mmCIF file of C-alpha atoms in Angstrom:
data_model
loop_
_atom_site.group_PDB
_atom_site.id
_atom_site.type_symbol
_atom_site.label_atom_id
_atom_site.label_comp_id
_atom_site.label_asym_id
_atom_site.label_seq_id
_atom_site.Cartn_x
_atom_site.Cartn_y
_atom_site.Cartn_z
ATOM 1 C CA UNK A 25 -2.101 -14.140 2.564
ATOM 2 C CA UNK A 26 -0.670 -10.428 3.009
ATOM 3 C CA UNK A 27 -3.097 -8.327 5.764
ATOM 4 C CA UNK A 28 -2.609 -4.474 5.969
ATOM 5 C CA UNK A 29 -3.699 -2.773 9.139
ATOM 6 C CA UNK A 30 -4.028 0.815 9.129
ATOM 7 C CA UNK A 31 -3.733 2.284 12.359
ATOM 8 C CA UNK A 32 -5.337 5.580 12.090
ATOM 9 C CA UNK A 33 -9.457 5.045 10.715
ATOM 10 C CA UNK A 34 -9.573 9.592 11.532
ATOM 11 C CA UNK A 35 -6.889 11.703 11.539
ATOM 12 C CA UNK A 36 -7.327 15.343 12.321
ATOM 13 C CA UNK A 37 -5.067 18.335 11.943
ATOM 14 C CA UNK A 38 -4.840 21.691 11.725
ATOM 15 C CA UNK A 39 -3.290 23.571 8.666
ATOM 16 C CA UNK A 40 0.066 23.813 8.187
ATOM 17 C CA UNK A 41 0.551 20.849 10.774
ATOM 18 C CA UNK A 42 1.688 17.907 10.002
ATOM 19 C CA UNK A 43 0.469 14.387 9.616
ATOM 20 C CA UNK A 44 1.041 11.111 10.000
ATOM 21 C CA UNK A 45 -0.649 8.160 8.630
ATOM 22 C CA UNK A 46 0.863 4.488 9.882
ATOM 23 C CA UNK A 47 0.272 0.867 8.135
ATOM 24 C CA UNK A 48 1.569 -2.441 9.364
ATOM 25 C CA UNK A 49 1.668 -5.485 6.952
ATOM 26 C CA UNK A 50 2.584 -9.326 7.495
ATOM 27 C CA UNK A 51 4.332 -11.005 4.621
ATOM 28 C CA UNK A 52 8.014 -10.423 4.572
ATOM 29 C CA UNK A 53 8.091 -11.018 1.207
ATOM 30 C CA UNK A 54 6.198 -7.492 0.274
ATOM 31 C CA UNK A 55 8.533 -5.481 -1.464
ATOM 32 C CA UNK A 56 6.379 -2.536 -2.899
ATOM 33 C CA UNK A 57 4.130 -0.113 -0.330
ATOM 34 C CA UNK A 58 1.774 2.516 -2.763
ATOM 35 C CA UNK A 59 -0.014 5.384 -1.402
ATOM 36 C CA UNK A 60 -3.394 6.390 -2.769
ATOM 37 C CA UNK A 61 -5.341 9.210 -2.141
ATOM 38 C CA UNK A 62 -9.565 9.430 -2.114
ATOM 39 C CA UNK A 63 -11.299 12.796 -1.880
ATOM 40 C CA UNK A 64 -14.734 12.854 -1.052
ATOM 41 C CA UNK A 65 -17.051 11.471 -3.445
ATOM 42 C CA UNK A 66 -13.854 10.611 -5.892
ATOM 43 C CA UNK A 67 -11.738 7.567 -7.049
ATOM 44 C CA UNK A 68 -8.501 6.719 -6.018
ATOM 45 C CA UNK A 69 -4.892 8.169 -7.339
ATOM 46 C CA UNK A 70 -1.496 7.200 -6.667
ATOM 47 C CA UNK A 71 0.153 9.806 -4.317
ATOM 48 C CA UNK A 72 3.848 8.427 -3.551
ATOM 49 C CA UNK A 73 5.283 5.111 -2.852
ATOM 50 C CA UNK A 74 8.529 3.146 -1.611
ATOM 51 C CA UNK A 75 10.381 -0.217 -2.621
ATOM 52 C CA UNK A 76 12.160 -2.213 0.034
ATOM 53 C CA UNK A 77 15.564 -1.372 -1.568
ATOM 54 C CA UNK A 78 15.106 1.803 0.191
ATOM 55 C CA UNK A 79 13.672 3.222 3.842
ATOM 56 C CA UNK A 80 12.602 6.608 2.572
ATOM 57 C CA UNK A 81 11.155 8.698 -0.116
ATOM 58 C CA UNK A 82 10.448 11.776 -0.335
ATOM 59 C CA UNK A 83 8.321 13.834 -3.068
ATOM 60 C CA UNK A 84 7.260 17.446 -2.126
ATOM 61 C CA UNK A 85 5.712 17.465 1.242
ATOM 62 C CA UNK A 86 5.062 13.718 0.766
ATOM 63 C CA UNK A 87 7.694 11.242 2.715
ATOM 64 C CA UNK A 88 7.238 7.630 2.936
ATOM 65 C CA UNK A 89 9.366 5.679 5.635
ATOM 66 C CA UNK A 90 9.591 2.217 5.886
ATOM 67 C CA UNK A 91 10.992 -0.003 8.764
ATOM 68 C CA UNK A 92 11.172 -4.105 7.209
ATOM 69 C CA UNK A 93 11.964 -4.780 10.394
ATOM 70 C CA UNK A 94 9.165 -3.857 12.259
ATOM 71 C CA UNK A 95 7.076 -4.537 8.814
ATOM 72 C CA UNK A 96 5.711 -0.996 9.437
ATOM 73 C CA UNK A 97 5.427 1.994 6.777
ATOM 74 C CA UNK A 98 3.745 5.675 7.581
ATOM 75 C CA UNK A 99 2.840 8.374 5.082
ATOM 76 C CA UNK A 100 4.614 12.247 6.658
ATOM 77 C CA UNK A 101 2.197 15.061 5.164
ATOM 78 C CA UNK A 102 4.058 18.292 5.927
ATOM 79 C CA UNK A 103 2.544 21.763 5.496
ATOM 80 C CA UNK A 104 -1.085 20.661 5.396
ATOM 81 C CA UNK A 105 -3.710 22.111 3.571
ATOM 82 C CA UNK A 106 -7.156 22.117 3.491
ATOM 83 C CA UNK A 107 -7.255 20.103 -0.343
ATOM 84 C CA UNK A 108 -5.226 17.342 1.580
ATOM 85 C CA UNK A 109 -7.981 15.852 3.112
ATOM 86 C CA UNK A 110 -9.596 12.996 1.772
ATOM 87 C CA UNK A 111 -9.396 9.279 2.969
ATOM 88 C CA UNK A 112 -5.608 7.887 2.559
ATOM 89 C CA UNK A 113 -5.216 4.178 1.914
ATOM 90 C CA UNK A 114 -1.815 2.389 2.208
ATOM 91 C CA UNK A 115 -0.914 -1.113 0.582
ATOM 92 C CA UNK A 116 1.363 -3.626 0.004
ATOM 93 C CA UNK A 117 2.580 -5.912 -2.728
ATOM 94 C CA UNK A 118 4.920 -8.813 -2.899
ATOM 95 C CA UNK A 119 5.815 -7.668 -6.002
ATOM 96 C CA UNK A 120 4.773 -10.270 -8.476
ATOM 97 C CA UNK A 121 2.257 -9.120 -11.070
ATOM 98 C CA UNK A 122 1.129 -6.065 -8.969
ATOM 99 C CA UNK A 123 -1.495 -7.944 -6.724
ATOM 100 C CA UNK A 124 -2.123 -5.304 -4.036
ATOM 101 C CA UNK A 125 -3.443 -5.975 -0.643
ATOM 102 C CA UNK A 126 -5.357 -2.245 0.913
ATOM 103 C CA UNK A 127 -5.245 -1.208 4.079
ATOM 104 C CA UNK A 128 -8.698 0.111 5.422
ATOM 105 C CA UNK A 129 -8.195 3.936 4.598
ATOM 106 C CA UNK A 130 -7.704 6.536 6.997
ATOM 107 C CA UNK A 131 -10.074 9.438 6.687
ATOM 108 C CA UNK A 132 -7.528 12.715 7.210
ATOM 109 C CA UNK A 133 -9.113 16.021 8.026
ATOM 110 C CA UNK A 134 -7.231 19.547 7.636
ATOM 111 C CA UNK A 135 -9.043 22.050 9.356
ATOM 112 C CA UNK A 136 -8.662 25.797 8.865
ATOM 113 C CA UNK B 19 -2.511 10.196 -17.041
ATOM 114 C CA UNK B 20 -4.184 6.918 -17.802
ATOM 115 C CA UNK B 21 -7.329 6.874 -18.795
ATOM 116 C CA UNK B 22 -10.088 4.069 -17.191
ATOM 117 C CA UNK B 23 -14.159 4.651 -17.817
ATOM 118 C CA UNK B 24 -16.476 2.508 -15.949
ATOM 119 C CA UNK B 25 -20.166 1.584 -16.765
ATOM 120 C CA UNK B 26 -22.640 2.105 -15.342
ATOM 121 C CA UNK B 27 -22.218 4.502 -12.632
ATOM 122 C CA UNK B 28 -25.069 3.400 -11.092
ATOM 123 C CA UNK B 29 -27.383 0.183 -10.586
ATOM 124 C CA UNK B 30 -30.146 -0.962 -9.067
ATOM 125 C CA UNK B 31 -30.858 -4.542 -8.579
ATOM 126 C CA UNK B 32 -32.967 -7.343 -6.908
ATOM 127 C CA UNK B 33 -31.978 -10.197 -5.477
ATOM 128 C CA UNK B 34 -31.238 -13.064 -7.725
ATOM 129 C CA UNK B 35 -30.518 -10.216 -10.295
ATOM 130 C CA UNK B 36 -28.220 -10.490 -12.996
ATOM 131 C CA UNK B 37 -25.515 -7.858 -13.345
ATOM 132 C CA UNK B 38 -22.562 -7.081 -15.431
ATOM 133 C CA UNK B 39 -20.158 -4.186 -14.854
ATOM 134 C CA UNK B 40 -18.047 -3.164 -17.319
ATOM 135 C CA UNK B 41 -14.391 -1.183 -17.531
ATOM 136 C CA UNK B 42 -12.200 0.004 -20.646
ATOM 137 C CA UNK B 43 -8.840 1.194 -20.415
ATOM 138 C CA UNK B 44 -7.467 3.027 -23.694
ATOM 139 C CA UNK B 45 -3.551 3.163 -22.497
ATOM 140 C CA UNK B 46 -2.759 -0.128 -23.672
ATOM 141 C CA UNK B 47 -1.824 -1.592 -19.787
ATOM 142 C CA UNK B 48 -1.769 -5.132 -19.366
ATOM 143 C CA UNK B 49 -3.161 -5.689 -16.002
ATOM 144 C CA UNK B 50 -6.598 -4.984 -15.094
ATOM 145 C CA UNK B 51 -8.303 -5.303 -11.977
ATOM 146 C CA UNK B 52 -11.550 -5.312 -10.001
ATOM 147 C CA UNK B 53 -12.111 -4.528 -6.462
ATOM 148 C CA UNK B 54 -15.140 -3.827 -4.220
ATOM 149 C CA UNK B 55 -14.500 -0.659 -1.760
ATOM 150 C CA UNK B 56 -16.992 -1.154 2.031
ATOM 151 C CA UNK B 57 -16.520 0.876 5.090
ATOM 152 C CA UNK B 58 -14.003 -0.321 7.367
ATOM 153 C CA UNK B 59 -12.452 -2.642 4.477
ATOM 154 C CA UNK B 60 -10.566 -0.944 2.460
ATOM 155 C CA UNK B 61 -10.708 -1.789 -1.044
ATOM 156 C CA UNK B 62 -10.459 -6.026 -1.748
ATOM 157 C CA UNK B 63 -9.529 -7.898 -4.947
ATOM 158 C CA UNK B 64 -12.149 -9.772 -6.670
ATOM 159 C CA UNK B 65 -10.646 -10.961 -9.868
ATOM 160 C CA UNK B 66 -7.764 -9.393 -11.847
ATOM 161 C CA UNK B 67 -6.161 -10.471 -14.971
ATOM 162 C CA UNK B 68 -2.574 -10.444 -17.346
ATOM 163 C CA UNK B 69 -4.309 -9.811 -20.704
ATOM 164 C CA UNK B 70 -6.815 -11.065 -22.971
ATOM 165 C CA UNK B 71 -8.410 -14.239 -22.354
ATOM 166 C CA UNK B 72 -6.514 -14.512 -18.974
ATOM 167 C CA UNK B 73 -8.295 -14.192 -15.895
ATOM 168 C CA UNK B 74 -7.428 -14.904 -11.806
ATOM 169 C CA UNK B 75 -8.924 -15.229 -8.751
ATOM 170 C CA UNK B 76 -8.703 -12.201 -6.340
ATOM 171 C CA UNK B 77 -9.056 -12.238 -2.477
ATOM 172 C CA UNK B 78 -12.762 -11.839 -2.366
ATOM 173 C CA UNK B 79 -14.369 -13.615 -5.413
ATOM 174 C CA UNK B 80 -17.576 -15.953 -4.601
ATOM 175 C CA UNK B 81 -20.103 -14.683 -6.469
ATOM 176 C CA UNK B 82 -18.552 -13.260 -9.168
ATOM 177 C CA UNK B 83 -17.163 -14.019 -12.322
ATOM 178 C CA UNK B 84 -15.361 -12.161 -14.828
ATOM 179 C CA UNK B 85 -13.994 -12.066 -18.904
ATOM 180 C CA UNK B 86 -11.551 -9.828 -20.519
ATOM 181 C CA UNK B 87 -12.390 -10.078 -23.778
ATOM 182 C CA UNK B 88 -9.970 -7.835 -25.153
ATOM 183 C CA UNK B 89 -6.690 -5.969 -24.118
ATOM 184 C CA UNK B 90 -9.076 -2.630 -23.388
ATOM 185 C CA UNK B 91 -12.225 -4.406 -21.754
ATOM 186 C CA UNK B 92 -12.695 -6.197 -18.368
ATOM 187 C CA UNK B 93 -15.859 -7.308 -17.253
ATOM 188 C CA UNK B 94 -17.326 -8.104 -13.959
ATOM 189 C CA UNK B 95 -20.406 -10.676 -13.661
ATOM 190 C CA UNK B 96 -22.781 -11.343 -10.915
ATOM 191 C CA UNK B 97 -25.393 -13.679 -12.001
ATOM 192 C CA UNK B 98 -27.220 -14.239 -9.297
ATOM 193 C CA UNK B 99 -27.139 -10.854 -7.177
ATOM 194 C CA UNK B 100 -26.940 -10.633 -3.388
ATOM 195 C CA UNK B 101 -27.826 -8.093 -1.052
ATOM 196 C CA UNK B 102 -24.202 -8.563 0.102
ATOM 197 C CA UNK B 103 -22.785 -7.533 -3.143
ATOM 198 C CA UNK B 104 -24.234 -3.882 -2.430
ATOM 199 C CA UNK B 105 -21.118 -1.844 -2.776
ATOM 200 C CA UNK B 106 -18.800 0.392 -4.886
ATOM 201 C CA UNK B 107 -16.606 -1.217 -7.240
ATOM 202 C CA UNK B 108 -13.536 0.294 -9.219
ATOM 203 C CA UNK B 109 -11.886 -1.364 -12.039
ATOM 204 C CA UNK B 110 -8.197 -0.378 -12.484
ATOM 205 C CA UNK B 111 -5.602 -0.811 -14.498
ATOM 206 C CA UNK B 112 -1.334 -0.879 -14.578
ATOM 207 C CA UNK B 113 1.221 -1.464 -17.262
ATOM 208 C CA UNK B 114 3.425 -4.573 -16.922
ATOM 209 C CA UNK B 115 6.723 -2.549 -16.627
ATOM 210 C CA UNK B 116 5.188 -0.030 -14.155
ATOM 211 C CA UNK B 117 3.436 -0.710 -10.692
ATOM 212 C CA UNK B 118 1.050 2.348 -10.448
ATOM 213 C CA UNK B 119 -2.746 1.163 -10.762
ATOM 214 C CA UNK B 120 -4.992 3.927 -12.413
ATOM 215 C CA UNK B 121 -8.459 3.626 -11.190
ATOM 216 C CA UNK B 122 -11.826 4.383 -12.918
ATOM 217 C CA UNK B 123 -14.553 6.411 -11.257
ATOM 218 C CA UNK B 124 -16.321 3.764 -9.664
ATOM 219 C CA UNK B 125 -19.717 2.085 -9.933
ATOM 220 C CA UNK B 126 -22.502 2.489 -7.202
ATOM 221 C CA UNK B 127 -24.391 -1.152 -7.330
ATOM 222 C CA UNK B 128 -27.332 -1.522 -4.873
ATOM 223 C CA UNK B 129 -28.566 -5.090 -4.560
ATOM 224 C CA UNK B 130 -32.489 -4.842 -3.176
#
């Protein structure tokens, strides 16, 4: 079945920096990549996310960029601030009936 | 925003216990789903399901079972409870026509 590494378990940055968050998957047949977002001691919500129809997205200072041929997809946070940090997880779907596969989460830190 | 309400929030178990977690959605989605969220994992699938009276396998799903018993309600079973099954668990759920999952708070389930 699908696997989903993310690359990145700790990511820290300084405000107003940017960030980058990085997720491989396997199955050439994924076709949808979500993005969902964790704060500290919270559940998860959707933050941005890309179909393979397209190799970028971009919503605020969100952009999602995906490479099918390296089966590789990365999260851009521009303009950080201190309420972006929380514990990012990527994933990836092949599309039918919305069964996603989670990468491992990576725990981003904006520091003042 | 969707709305998803888990219960309980919290439970505490012995071994051998027998558990049942339970999740209500109130936006009329189709999909539910239930995953188990552990350090260094990620979140993993245990059993998800179409609609009423349909249920399927997940990634991760010895040890549990699960019903929906109506379009709103999705339950999650462990009969015979395992110190392994200590862990968070969020039920979510997605329309058919949309991919976005919308996640409930989470339930905290300790397994003595």
């Amino acid at each position: 079945g699908e696997k989903v590494e993310q690359h990145e378990s700790t990511l820290s940055v300084r405000e107003g920096d940017s960030a980058v968050i990085n997720c491989t998957y396997t199955d050439t047949a994924s076709s949808y990549f979500p993005w969902y977002k964790q704060e500290a001691g919270k559940s998860l919500h959707f933050v941005i996310d890309i179909r393979s129809n397209v190799d970028r997205k971009q919503s605020q200072r969100l952009t999602v960029l995906l490479d099918k041929k390296a089966k590789r997809f990365s999260l851009h946070i521009t303009a950080t601030q201190p309420e972006d940090s929380a514990i990012y997880f990527c994933a990836a779907s092949i599309g039918s009936f919305n069964k996603l596969t989670f990468g491992a989460g990576t725990r981003l830190a904006v520091c003042p | 925003e969707a709305a998803v309400t888990q219960s309980p929030r919290n439970k505490v178990t012995v071994t051998g216990g027998n558990v049942t977690l339970s999740c209500r959605q109130t936006n009329s989605h189709n999909y539910m789903y239930w995953y188990r969220q552990d350090t260094g994992h990620g979140l993993r699938l245990i059993h998800y399901s179409y609609g009423a009276g349909n249920l399927q396998i997940g990634d991760v799903p010895d040890g549990y079972k699960a019903t929906r018993t109506t379009q709103e309600d999705f339950f999650l079973l462990l009969e015979l409870a395992s110190p392994s099954q200590t862990s968070l668990y969020f039920c979510a759920s997605s329309d058919r026509q949309k991919d976005t999952q919308y996640f409930g708070p989470g339930t905290r389930l300790l397994v003595l």
